[in-house]
XYZ file of C-alpha atoms in Angstrom:
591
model
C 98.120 104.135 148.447
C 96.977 100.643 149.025
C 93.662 101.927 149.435
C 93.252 103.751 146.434
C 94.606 100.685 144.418
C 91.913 98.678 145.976
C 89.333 101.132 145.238
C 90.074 101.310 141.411
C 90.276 97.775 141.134
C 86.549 97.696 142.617
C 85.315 100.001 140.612
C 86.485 98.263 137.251
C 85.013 95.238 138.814
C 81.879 97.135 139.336
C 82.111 98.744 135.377
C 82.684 94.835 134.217
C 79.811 93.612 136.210
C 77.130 96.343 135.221
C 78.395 97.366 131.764
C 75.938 96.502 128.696
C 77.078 93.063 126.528
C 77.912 93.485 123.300
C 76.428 92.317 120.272
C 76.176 92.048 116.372
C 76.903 95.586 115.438
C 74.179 96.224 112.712
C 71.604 94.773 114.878
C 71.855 97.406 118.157
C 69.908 100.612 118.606
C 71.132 103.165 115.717
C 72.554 105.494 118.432
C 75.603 102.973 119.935
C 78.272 103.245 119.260
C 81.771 100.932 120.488
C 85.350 101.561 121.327
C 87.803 100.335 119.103
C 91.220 99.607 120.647
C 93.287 97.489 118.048
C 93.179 96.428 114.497
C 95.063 93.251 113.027
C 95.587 92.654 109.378
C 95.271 88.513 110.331
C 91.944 87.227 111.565
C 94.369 84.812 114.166
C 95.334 87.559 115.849
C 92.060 89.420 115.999
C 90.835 86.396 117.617
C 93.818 85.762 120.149
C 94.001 89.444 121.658
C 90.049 89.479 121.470
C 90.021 86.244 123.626
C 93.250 87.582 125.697
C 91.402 91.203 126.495
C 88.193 89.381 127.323
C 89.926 87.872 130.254
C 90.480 91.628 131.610
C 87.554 93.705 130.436
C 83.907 93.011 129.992
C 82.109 93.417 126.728
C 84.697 92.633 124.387
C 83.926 91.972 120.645
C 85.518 91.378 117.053
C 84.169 92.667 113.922
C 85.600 92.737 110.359
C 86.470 96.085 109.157
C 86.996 95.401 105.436
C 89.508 95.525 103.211
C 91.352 92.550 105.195
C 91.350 94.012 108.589
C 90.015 93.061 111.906
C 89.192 94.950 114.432
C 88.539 94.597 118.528
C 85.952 96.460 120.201
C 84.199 97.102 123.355
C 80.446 97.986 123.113
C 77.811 98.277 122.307
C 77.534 101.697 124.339
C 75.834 104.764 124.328
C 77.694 107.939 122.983
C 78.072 109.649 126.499
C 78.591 106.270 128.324
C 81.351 105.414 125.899
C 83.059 108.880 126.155
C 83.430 107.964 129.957
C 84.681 104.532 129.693
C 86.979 105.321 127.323
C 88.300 108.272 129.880
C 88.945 105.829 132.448
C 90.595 102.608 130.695
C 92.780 105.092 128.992
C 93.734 106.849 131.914
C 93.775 103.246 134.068
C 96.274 101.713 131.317
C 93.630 99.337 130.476
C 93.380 100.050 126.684
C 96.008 101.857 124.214
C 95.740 105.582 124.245
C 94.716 105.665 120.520
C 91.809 103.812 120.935
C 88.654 105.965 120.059
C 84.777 105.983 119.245
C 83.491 103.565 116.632
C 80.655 103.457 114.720
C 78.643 100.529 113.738
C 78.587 101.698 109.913
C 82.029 100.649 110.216
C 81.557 97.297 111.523
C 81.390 93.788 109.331
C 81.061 90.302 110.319
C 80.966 89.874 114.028
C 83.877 87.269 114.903
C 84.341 87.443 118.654
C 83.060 85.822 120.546
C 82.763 82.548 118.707
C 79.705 81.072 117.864
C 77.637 84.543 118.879
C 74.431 84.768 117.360
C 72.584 88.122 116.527
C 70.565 89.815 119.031
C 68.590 92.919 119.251
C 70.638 94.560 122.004
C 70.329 98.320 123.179
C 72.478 99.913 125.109
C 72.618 100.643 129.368
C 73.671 103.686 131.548
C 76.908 103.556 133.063
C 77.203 102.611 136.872
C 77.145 105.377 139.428
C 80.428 103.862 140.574
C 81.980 104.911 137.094
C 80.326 107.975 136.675
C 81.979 109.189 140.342
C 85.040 107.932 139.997
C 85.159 109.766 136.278
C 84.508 112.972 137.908
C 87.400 112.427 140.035
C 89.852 113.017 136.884
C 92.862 115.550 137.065
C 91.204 117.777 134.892
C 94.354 118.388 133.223
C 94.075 115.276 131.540
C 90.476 114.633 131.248
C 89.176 113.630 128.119
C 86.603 116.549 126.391
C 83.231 115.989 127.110
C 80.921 115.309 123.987
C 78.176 118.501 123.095
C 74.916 117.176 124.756
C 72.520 115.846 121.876
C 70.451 118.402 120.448
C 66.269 117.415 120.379
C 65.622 115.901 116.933
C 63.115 117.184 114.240
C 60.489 117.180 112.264
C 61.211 116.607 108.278
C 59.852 120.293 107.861
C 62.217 121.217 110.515
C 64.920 119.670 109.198
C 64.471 121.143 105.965
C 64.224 124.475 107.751
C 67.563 124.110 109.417
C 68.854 122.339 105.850
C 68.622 125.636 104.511
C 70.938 127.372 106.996
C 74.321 125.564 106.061
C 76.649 127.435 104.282
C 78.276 126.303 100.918
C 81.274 124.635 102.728
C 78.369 122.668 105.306
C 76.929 120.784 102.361
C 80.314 119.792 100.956
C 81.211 118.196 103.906
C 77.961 116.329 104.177
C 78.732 115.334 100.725
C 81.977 113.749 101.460
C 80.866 112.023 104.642
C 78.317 110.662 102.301
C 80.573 109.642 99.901
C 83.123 108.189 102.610
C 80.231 105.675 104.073
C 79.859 104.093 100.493
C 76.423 105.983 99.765
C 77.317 109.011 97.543
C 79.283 108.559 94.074
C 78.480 111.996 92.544
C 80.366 115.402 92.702
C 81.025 117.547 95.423
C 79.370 120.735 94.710
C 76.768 121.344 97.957
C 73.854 121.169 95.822
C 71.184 118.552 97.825
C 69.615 117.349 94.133
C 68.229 113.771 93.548
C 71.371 112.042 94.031
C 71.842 113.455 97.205
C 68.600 113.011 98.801
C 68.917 109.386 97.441
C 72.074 108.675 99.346
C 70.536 110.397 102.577
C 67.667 108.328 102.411
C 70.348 105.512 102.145
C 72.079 106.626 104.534
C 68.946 106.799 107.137
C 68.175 103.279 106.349
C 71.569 101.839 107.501
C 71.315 103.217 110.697
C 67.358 102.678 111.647
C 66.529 106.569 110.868
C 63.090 107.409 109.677
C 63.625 107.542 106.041
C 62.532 111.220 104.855
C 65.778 112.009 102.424
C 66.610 114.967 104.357
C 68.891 114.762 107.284
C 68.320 115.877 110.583
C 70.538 118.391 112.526
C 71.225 115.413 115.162
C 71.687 112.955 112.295
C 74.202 115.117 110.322
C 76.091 115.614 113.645
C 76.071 111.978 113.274
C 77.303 111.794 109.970
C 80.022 114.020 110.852
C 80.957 112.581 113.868
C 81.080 109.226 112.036
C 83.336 110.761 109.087
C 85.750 112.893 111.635
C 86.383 109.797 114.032
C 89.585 109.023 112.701
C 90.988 113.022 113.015
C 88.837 113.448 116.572
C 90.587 110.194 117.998
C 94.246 112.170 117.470
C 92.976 115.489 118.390
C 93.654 117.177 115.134
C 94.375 120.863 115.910
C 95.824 124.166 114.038
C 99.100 124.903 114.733
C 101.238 127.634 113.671
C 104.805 128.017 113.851
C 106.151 131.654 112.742
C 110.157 130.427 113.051
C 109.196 128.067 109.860
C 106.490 130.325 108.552
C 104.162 127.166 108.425
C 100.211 127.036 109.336
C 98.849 123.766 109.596
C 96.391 121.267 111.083
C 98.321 118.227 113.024
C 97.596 115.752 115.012
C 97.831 117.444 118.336
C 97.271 114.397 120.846
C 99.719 112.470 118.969
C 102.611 115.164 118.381
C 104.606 117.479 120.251
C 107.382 120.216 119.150
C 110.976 118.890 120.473
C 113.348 120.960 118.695
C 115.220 122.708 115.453
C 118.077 120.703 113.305
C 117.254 123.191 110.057
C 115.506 122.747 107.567
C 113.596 120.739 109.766
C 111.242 121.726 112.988
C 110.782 118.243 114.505
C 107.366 117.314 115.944
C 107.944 113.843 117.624
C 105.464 111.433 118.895
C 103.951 112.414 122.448
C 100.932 109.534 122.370
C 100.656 105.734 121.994
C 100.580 105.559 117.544
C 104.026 106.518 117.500
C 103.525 109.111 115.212
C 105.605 111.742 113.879
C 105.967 115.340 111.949
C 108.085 117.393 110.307
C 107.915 120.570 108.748
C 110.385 121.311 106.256
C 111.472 125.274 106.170
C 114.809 126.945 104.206
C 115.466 129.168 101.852
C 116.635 128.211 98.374
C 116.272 127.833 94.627
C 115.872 124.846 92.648
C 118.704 123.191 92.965
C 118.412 123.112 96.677
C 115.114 121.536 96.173
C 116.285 118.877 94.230
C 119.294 118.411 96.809
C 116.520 117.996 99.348
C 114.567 115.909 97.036
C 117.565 113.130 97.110
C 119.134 113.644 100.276
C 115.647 112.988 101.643
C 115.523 109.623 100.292
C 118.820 108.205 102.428
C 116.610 108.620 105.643
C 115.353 105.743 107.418
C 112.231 107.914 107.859
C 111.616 107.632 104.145
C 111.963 104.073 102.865
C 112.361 102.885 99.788
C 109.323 101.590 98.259
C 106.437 103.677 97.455
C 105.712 106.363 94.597
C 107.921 109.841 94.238
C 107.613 112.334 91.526
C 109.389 115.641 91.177
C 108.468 118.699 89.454
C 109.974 122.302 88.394
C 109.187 123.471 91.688
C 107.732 120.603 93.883
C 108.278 117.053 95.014
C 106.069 114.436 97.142
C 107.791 111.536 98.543
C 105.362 108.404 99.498
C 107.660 105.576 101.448
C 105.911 102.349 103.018
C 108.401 99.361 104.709
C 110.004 98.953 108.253
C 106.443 99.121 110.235
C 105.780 102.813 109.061
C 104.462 104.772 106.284
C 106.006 108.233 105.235
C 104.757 111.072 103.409
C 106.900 113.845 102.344
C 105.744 116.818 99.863
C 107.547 120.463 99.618
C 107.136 123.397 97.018
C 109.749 126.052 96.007
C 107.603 129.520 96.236
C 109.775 133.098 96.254
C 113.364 131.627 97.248
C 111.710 129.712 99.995
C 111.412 126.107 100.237
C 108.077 124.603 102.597
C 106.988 121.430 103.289
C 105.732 118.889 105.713
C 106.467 114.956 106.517
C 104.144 112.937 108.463
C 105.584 109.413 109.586
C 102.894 106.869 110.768
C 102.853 103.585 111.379
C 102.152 100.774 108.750
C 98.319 99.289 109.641
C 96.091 102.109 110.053
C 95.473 103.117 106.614
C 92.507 104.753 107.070
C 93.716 107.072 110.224
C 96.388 108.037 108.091
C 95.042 108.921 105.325
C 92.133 110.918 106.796
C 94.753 112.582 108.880
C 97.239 113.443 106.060
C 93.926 114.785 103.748
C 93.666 117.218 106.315
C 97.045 118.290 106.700
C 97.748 119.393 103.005
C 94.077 121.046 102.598
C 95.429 123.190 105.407
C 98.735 123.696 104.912
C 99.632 127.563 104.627
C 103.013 128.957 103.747
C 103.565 132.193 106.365
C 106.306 134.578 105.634
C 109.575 133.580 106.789
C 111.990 130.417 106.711
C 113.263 128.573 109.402
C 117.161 129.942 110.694
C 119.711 127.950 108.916
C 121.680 128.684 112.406
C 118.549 127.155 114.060
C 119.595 124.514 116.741
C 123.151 124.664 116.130
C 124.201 123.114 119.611
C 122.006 119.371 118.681
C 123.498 115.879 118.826
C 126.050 115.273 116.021
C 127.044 112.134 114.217
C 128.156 110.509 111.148
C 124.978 108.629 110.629
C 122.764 111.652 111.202
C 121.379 114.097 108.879
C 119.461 117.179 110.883
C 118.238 114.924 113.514
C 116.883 112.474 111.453
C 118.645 108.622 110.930
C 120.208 107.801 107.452
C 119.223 105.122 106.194
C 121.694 102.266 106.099
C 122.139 99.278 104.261
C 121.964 95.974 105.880
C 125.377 94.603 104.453
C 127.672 95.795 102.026
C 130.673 93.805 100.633
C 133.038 94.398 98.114
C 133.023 93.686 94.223
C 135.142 94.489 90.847
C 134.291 95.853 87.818
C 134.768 92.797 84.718
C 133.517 94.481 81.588
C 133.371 97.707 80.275
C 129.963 97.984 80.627
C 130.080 97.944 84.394
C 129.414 94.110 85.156
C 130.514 93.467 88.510
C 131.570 90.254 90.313
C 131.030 89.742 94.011
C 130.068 87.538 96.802
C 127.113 85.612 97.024
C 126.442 86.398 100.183
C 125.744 89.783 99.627
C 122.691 89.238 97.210
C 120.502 87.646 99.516
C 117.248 88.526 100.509
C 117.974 92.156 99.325
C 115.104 95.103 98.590
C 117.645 96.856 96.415
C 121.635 96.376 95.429
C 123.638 99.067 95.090
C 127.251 100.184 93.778
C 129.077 102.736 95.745
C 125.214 103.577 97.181
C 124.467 105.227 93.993
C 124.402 103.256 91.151
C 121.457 100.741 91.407
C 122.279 97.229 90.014
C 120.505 93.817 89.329
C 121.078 90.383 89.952
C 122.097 88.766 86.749
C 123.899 85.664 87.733
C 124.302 83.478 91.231
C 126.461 81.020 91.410
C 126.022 80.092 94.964
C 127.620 76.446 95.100
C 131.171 78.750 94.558
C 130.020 81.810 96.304
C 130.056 84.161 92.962
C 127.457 86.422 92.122
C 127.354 88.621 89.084
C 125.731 92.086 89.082
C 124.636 94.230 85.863
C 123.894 97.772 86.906
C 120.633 98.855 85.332
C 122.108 101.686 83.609
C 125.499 100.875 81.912
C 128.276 102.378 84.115
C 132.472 103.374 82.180
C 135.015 102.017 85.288
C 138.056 103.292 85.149
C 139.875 99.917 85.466
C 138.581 96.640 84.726
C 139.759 93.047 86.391
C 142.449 91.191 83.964
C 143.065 87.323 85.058
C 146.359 85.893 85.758
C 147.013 82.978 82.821
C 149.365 81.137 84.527
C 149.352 79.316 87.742
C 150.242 81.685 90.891
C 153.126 80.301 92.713
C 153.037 79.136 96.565
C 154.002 81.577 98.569
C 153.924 84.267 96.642
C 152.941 87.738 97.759
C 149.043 88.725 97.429
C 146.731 91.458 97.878
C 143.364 91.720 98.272
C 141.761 94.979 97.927
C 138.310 95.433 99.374
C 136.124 98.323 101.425
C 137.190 96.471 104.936
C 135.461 98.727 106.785
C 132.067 98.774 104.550
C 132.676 101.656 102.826
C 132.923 104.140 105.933
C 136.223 105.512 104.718
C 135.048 106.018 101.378
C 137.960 103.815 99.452
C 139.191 100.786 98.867
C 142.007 99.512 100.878
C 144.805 97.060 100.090
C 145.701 94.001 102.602
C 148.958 92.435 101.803
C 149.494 88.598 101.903
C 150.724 85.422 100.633
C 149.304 82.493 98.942
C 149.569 79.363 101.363
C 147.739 76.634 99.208
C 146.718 76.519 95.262
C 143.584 74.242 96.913
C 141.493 74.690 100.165
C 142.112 72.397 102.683
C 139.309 69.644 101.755
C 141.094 69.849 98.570
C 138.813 71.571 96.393
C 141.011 73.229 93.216
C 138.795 75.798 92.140
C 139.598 78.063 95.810
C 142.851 78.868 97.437
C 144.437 79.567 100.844
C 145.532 82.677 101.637
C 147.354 83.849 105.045
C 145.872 87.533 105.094
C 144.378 89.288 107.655
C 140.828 90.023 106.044
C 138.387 92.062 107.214
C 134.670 91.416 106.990
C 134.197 94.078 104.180
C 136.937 92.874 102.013
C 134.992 90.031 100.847
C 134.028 90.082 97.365
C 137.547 91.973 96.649
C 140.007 90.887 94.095
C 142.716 88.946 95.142
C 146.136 89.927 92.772
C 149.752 89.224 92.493
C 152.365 92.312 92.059
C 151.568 92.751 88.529
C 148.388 93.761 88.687
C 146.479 90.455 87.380
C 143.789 89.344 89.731
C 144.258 85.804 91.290
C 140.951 85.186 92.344
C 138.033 86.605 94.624
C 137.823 86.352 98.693
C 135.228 84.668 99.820
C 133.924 84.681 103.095
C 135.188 83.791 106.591
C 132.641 81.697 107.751
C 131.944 78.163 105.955
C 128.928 77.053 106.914
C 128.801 76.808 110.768
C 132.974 76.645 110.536
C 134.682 80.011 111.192
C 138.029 80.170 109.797
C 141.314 80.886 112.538
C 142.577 84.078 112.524
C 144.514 85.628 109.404
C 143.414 82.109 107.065
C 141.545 83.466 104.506
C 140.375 81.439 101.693
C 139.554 82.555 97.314
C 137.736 81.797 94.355
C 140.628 81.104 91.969
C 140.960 82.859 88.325
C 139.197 79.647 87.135
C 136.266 79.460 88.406
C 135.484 83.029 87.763
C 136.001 82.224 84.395
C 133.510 79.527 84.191
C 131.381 81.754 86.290
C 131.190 84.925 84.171
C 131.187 82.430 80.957
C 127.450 81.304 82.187
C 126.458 84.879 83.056
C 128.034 85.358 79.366
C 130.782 87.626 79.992
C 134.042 87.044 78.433
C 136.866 87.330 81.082
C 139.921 89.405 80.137
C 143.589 88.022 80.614
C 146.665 89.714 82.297
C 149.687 89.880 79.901
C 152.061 87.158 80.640
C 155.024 89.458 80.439
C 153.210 92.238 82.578
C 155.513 93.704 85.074
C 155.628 94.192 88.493
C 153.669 97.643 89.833
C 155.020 100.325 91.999
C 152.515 101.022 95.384
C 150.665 103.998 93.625
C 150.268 102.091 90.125
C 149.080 99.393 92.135
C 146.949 101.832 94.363
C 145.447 103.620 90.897
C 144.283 100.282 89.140
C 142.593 98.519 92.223
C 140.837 102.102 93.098
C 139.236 101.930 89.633
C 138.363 98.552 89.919
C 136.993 97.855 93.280
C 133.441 98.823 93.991
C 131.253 98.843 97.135
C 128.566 96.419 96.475
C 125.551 96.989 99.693
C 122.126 95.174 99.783
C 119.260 97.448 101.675
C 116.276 96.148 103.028
């Protein structure tokens, strides 16, 4: 085993010694082509792995890739040679598994190595030593092995062969056209002046004789160029009778696991980290709608991006968390089909190219997927059909202080938040932070009717008295608030600050934000959190903003603070129970 170790370290040693340099991309023979491995979004980073990989492989380079992107490369090589070398690192761990060809087209501003000047560079056969030890490959993963290059031709030939492609064959030329930034006109296969112009282009950029008419080896080129992104993830048909679904994926990248209806879940298999679903049940509208919204709690989907729903079809489009999720689905004859493709958050133009080709081929076969369908697959409370819901990253408690729905909580809730909730359905903004007291007060952005509203003691509580603080302790996992008895141990906190009051109450976490009130009904104050600043309170001290405060609090958010009758009188356990279950709301931020 030693041996063989040794012998693939030589022969790497061998490929770095013998390899051909790289250099600026638009300056090498028209036929190179590179291997890009990784992509950053700052040029810093670019530059660090670029210098980091250079220290383990030979030929490394850095080019600009537009739109704010960087890429890493090794090249320049020829097609064949590349093909080879990109076997081996892959299958030697050298470079990520999603690495693939590159074409210089695609290639800006040379950045790495610093200081590198232009130079008319061609390109250099591989080393007998890598061309053996390629051949040695387990065929079962070995790498396909590119069509040789067919002889190139004469214009009249060309135009001869031109004249052979079928409707669909000019399209595509068309749109690889377009894609490389030289064709702005329609689609329609016809080769008129607009065409020819962009061809001609086309052949300029990448040191063709400049005739106007393509080639059969140059439009292989083209094509090659345009279908990099879906040939790098092996992008294959796939059909699936138990969800009636036809569709192209992306093969290398993907695998079938398993059946949690209405989804048949294709998870990653390769290095991108990428991941399918097809979505197959039976049902009307309603049940697409359902799915529609239920879709929208998964981590899988998050929560920025566009969404629009019609009579009989939705698309989902969520970007955040590292990954970028697509989700569309279509009500045909009671049955309800679909497909989401989860990819990560940086390679745009993979994506995109790869999801393209999933909905142009998407075909609905006859039959849904069997509701009874992996019935013995790992249950939980936080899982819906496999898939993670999405959770927020803290929720608190709050209570309703106008009949409009205005609700009063902790600061510390509100910070740093994508979205605020109440009860996980109602969205609400941030209309007022008081942060010096800890009180922050919420407006839900459409007007909400509570069925109980907070009404403030008048008078002075009295030391200790019994309390209650109701609050969701557990963060809302059992649905309702609960009610934690107490009594009042101080009017002041114990630096002597009058506007916040000791309690001795056994608080949980989730209970701040709550309303603190005496028998009658009229809330005291609001508890704030355990932890002061790096100081974490003993057990069962709990400290409140008193009725005060909140007053002065919702008076600069301008709300006017209602008032407990003086001669209110004590509640029973289920009055008590029916007023703070109308008031107290779940308040959660979500990232």
């Amino acid at each position: 085993m030693k041996t063989f170790f040794a012998s693939m370290a030589l022969t790497l040693m061998a490929l770095a010694a013998t390899l051909p340099k790289a250099a600026t991309a638009q300056q090498v023979s028209p036929d190179s082509v590179w291997i890009q491995i990784a992509a950053h979004a700052s040029l810093t980073e670019a530059q660090g792995r670029a210098s980091s990989l250079a220290t383990q492989l030979p030929d490394v380079s850095g080019y600009a890739l537009g739109g704010g992107w960087y890429g890493v490369v090794l090249g320049p090589y020829s097609r064949a040679d590349a093909e080879r070398a990109l076997q081996v690192y892959r299958r030697e761990g050298n470079i990520p598994r999603d690495s693939f060809i590159a074409f210089g087209r695609n290639l800006g501003q040379q950045f790495w190595p610093q200081g590198a000047t232009s130079a008319n560079v061609g390109v250099t056969t591989l080393p007998a030593t890598i061309a053996t030890e390629t051949a040695q490959v387990d065929t079962s993963t070995a790498q396909p092995v590119p069509t040789p290059q067919v002889p190139d031709e004469t214009a009249a030939q060309a135009r001869r062969s031109e004249r052979a492609l079928t409707a669909d064959e000019r399209k595509a030329l068309q749109i690889a056209l377009k894609a490389a930034g030289f064709y702005n006109s329609a689609i329609d296969g016809s080769f008129g002046r607009g065409t020819r112009a962009s061809m001609n282009d086309w052949q300029a950029a990448n040191g063709y004789e400049l005739t106007g008419i393509l080639t059969t080896r140059q439009r292989q080129a083209l094509l090659d160029e345009y279908n990099a992104p879906l040939i790098s993830v092996g992008m294959a048909e796939m059909t699936n009778a138990s969800a009636g679904i036809s569709m192209q994926i992306p093969a290398r990248e993907v695998g079938f696991s398993r059946y949690e209806p209405p989804f048949a879940h294709f998870d990653a298999k390769g290095d991108i980290g990428a991941r399918v679903l097809l979505i197959s049940q039976p049902g009307d509208q309603r049940t697409l709608f359902g799915l529609y919204d239920i879709l929208q709690t998964l981590e899988i989907v998050p929560l920025v991006g566009p969404r629009e729903r019609g009579n009989d079809s939705f698309t989902i489009e969520g970007r955040g968390n590292g990954i970028v999720s697509f989700t569309q689905a279509s009500l045909k004859n009671g049955e309800i089909k679909g497909f989401t493709l989860i990819w990560p958050a940086g390679d745009e133009n993979r994506r995109s190219r790869v999801l393209t080709e999933m909905q142009s081929s998407f075909a609905r076969l006859e039959g849904v997927l069997d509701p009874a369908a992996g019935g013995d697959a790992q249950q939980s409370i936080d899982l819906l059909a496999g898939l993670q819901i999405r959770q927020p990253r803290i929720s608190r408690s709050g209570f309703y202080v106008d009949a409009q729905g205005t609700v009063l909580t902790t600061s510390d809730v509100v910070a740093n938040c994508t979205r605020l909730t109440l009860d996980h359905d109602y969205p609400a903004e941030l209309q007022h932070n008081d942060a010096a007291n800890g009180l922050a007060v919420l407006r839900p952005t459409t007007p909400l009717a509570p069925m109980a509203l907070a009404e403030f003691s008048a008078s002075t509580p009295r030391l200790q008295s019994e309390v209650a603080v109701s609050g969701f302790s557990y963060e809302g996992l059992l649905g309702a608030p609960s009610l934690t008895w107490g009594t009042l141990a101080d009017i002041k906190s114990l630096d002597g600050n009058s506007g916040v009051a000791r309690l001795e109450l056994p608080a949980q976490p989730g209970d701040v934000g709550g309303p603190v009130l005496d028998g009658t009904g009229a809330v005291l104050g609001m508890l704030l959190p355990q932890k002061i600043g790096a100081q974490q309170l003993p057990q069962g001290v709990s400290f409140a903003a008193n009725a005060e405060a909140i007053r002065l609090t919702l008076s600069e958010a301008g709300v006017t603070a209602s008032d407990r009758s003086a001669d209110a009188t004590t509640l029973s356990n289920a009055a008590m129970n029916r007023v703070v279950n109308g008031m107290t709301v779940l308040v959660s931020c979500w990232n």
